Short mmCIF file of C-alpha atoms in Angstrom, two decimals:
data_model
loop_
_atom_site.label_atom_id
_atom_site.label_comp_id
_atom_site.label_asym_id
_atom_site.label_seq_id
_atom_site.Cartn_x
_atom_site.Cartn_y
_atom_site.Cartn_z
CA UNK P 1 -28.34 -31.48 128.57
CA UNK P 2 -28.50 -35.09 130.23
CA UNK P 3 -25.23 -37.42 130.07
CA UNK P 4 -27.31 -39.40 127.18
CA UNK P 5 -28.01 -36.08 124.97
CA UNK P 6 -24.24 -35.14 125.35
CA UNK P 7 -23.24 -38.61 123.79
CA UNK P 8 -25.73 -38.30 120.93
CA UNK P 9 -24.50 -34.79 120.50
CA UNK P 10 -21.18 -35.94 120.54
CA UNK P 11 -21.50 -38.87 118.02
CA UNK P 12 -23.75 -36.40 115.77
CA UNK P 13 -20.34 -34.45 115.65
CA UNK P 14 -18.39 -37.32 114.61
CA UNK P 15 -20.48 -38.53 112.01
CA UNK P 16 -20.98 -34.93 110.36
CA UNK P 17 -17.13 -34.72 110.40
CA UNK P 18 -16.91 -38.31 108.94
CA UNK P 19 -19.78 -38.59 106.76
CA UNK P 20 -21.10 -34.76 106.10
CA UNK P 21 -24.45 -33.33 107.43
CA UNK P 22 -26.08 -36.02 109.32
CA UNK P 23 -29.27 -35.13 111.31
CA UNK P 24 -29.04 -36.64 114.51
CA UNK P 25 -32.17 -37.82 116.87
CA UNK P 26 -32.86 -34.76 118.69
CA UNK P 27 -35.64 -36.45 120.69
CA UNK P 28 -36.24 -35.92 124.44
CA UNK P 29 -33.76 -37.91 126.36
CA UNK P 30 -35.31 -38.39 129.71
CA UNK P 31 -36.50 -42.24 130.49
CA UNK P 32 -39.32 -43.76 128.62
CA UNK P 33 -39.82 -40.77 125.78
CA UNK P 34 -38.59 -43.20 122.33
CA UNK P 35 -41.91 -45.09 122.10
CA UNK P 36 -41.87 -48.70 121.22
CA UNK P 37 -38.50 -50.06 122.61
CA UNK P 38 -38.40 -52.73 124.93
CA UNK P 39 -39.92 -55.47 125.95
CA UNK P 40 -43.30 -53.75 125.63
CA UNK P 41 -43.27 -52.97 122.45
CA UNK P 42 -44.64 -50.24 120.23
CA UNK P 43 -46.40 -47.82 122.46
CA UNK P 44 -45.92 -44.27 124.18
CA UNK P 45 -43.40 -43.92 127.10
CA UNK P 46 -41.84 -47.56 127.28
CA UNK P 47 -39.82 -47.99 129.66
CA UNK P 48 -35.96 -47.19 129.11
CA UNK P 49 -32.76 -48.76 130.60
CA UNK P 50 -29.71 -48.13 132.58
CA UNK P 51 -28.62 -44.27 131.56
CA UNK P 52 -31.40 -43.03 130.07
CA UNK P 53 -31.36 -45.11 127.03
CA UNK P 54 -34.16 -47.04 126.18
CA UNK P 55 -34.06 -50.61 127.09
CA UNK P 56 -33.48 -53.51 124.13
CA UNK P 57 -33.86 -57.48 124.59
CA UNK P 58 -31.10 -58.58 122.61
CA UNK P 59 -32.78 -61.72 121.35
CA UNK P 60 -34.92 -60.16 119.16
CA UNK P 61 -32.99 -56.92 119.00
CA UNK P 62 -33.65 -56.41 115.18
CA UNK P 63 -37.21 -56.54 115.64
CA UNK P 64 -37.57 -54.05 118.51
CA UNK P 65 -35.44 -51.82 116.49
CA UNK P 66 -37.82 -52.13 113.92
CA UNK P 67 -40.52 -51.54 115.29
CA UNK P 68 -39.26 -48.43 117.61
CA UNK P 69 -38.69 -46.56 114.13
CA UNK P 70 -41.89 -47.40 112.43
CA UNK P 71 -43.11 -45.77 115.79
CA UNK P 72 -41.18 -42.87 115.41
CA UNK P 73 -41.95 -43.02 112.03
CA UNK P 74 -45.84 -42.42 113.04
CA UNK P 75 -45.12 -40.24 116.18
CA UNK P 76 -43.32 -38.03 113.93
CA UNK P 77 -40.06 -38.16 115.87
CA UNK P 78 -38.63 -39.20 112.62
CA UNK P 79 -38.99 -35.92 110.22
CA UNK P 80 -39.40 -36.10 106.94
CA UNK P 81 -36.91 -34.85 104.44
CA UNK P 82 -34.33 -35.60 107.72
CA UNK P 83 -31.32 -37.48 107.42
CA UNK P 84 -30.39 -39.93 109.83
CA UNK P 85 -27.45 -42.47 110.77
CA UNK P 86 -27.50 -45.79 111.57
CA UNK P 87 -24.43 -45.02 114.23
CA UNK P 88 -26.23 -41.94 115.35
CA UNK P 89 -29.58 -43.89 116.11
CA UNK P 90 -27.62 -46.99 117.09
CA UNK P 91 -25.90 -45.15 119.97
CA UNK P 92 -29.60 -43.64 120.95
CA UNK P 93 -30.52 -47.40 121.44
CA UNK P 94 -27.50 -48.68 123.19
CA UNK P 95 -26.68 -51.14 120.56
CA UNK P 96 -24.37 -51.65 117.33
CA UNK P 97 -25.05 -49.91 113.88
CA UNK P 98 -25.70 -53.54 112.47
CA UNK P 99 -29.77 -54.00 113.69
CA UNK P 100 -30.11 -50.62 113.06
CA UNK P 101 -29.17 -50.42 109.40
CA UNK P 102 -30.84 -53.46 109.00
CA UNK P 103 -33.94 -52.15 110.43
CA UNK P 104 -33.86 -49.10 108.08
CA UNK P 105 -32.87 -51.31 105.04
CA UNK P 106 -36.17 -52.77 106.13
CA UNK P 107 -37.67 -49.39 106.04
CA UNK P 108 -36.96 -48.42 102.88
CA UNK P 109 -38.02 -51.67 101.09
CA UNK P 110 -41.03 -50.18 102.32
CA UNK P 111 -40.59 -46.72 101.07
CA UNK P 112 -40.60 -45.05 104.63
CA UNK P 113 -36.75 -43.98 104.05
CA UNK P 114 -34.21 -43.30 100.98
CA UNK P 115 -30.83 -44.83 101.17
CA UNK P 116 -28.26 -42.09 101.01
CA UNK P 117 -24.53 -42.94 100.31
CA UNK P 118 -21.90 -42.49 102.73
CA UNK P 119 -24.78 -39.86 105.08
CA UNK P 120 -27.35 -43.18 105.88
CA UNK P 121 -31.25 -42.78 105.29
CA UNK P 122 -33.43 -39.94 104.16
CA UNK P 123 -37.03 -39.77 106.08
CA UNK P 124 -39.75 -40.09 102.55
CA UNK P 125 -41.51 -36.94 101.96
CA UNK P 126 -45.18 -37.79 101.87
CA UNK P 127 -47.73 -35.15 100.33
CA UNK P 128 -51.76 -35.29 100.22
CA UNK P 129 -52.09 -36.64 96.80
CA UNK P 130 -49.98 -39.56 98.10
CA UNK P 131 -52.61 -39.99 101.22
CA UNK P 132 -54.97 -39.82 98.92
CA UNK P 133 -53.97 -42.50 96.76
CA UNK P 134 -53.57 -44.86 100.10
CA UNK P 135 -57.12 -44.43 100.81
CA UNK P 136 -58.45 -44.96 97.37
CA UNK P 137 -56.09 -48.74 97.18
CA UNK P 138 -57.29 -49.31 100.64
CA UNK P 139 -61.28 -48.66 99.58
CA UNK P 140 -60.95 -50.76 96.56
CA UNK P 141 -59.08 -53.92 98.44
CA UNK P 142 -60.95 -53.57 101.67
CA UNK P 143 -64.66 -52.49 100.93
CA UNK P 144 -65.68 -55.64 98.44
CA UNK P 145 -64.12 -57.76 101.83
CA UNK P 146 -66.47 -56.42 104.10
CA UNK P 147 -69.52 -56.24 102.15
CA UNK P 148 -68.48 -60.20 102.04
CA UNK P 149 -68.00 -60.72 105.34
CA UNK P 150 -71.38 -58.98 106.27
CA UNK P 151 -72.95 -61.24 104.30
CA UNK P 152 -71.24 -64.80 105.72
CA UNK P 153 -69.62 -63.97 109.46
CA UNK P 154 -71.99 -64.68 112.24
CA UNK P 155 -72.49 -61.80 115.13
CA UNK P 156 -70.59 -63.96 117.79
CA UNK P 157 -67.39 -63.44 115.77
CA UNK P 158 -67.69 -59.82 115.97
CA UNK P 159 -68.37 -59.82 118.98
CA UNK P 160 -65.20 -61.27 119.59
CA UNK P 161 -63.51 -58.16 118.31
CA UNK P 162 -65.76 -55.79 120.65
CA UNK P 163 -62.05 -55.80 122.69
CA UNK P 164 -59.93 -54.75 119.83
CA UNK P 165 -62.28 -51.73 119.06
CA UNK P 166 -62.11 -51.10 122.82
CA UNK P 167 -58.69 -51.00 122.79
CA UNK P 168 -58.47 -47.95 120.02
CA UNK P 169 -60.81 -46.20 121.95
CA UNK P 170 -58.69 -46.00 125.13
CA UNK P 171 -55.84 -45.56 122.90
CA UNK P 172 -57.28 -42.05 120.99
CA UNK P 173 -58.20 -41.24 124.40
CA UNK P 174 -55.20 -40.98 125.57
CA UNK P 175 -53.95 -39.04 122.50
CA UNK P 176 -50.80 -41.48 122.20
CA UNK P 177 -50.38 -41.17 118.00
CA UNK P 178 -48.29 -44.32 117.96
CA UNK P 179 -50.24 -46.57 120.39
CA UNK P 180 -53.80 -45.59 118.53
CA UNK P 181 -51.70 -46.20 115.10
CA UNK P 182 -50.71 -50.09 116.74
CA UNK P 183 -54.35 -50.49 118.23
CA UNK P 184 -55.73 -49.31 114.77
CA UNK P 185 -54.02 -51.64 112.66
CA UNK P 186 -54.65 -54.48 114.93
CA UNK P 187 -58.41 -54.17 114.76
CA UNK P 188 -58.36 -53.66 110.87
CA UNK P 189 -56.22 -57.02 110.43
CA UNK P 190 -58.26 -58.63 112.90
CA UNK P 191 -61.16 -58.13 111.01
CA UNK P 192 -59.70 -58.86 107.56
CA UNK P 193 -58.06 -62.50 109.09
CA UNK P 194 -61.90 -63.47 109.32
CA UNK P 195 -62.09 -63.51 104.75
CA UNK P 196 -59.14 -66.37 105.41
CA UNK P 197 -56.70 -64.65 103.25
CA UNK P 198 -53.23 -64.16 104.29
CA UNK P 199 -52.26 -62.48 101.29
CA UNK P 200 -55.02 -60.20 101.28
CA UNK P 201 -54.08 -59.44 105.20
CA UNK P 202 -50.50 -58.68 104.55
CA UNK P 203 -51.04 -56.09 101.85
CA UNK P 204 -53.52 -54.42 103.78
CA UNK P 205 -51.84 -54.00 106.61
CA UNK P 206 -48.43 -52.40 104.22
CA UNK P 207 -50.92 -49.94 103.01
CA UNK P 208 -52.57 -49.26 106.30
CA UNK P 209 -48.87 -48.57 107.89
CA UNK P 210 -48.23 -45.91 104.90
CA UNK P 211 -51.10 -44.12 105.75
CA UNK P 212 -50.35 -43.82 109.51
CA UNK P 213 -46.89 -41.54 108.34
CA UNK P 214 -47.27 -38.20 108.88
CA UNK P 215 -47.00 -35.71 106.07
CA UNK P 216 -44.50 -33.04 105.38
CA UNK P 217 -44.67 -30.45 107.97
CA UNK P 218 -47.27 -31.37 109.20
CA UNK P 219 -46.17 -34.47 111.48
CA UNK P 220 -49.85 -33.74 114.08
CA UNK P 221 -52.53 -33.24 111.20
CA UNK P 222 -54.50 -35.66 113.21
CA UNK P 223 -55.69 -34.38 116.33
CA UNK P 224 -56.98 -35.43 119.43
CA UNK P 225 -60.39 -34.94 118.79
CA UNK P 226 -59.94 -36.82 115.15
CA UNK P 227 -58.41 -40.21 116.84
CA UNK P 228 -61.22 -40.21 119.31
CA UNK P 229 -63.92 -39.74 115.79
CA UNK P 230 -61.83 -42.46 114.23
CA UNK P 231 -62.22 -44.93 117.18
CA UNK P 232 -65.94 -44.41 117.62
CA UNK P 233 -65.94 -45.53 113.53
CA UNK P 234 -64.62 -49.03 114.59
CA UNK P 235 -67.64 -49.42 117.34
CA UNK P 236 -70.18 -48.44 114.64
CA UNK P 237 -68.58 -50.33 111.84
CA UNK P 238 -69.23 -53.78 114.26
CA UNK P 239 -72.96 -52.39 114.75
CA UNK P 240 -73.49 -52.25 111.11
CA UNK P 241 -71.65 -55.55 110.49
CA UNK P 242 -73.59 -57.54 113.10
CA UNK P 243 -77.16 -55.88 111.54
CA UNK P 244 -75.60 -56.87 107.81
CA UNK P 245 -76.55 -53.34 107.04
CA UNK P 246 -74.69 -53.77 104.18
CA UNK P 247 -75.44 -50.23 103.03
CA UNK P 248 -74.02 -48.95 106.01
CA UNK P 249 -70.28 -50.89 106.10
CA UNK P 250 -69.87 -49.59 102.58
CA UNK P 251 -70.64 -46.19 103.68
CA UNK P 252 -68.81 -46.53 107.12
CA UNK P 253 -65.49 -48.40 105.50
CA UNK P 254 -65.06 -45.30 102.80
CA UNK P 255 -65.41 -42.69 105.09
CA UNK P 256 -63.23 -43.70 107.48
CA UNK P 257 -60.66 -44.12 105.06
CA UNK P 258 -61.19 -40.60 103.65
CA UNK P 259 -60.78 -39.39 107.18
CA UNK P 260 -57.88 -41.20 107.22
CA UNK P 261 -56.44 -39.42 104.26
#
């Protein structure tokens, strides 16, 4: 075990002995392996800093903290059912326990984790039926929207998002779950920002994040071969939205949120 497992080890200890049975991390602990901390943000194999821990820019310390455990979250680093601890995690970072119980007070205003007294936060337990309800909100919202903006959006704007669509392709290509999840969501909210409503944006993109968690035991239900299927939906959904084929982004838009689910 490396000099950084043997401290999370050994602060695992302490909080079990102060706190009872806390589930520590037990990611690996070699440089780069906690996606989405530092200055890079969310992404597989960011870069870490000095002793193995993964490197945090203070200034916006909160946010990177954030952001590394909705990563986690979707890389399925985080288990569900787990229990974790904010000093636990906090040492994994190399910071206080402050961001980081902030971060998952964060996270479970968005029902990602349970508070649990005097242990820290309990990973949600996620079944199908729970996917399933995701994709049905997300069809309702989101399908009306496009049929819209097939109608009124000129092909030069979506041609503007030919990079974004790109970007999820090279992204299930590499068969990163957390940097397809990032790319994902960025072409989805791209697309919505073009009906003008912030609102509308916002709660689309809170449903689209509880989607990406994995379910219960089953943290790589999505494959390889499914991320690359999902990308090549974006590509075809820009085809069918530049022809106006209205029939088509209906038909397009509700499968790939069934896939999703």
């Amino acid at each position: 075990m490396t000099a950084a497992g043997q401290a999370v080890a050994a602060n695992a200890g302490v909080a079990a002995a102060n706190g009872g049975v806390v589930a520590a991390y037990a990611g690996p602990t070699v440089r780069g392996e906690w996606p989405g901390v530092g200055p890079e943000g969310a992404g597989c194999g960011t870069p870490s800093g000095e002793g193995g821990r993964p490197a945090v820019q203070r200034a916006t310390v909160r946010r990177q903290i954030l952001d590394a455990l909705r990563t986690a979250l979707v890389a399925g680093e985080l288990a569900p059912g787990e229990v974790y601890s904010a000093p636990v995690l906090a040492e994994r970072f190399g910071v206080s326990a402050t961001p980081v119980r902030e971060a998952m007070q964060q996270l479970a205003l968005e029902g990602a984790v349970e508070v649990v007294p005097n242990r820290g936060f309990r990973v949600a337990v996620r079944g199908a039926r729970e996917l399933a309800e995701l994709a049905e909100i997300r069809e309702l919202i989101e399908v009306p929207v496009m049929l819209r903006l097939a109608r009124t959006v000129p092909a030069e704007r979506w041609a503007e998002l030919r990079p974004l669509a790109e970007a999820t392709a090279r992204a299930a290509t590499s068969g990163c779950r957390a940097s397809y999840a990032e790319c994902d969501r960025a072409f989805h909210r791209a697309v919505l920002a073009l009906a003008g409503n912030e609102q509308l944006v916002r709660i689309a993109e809170d449903l689209h994040r509880r989607a990406q968690w994995p379910l219960l035991g089953a943290p790589g239900t999505r494959g390889h071969a499914d991320l690359i299927a999902d990308a090549a939906e974006h590509t075809a959904l820009l085809d069918a939205l530049v022809a106006r084929d209205l029939t088509v982004v209906q038909s397009l838009v509700r499968e790939h949120f069934t896939g999703a689910a």
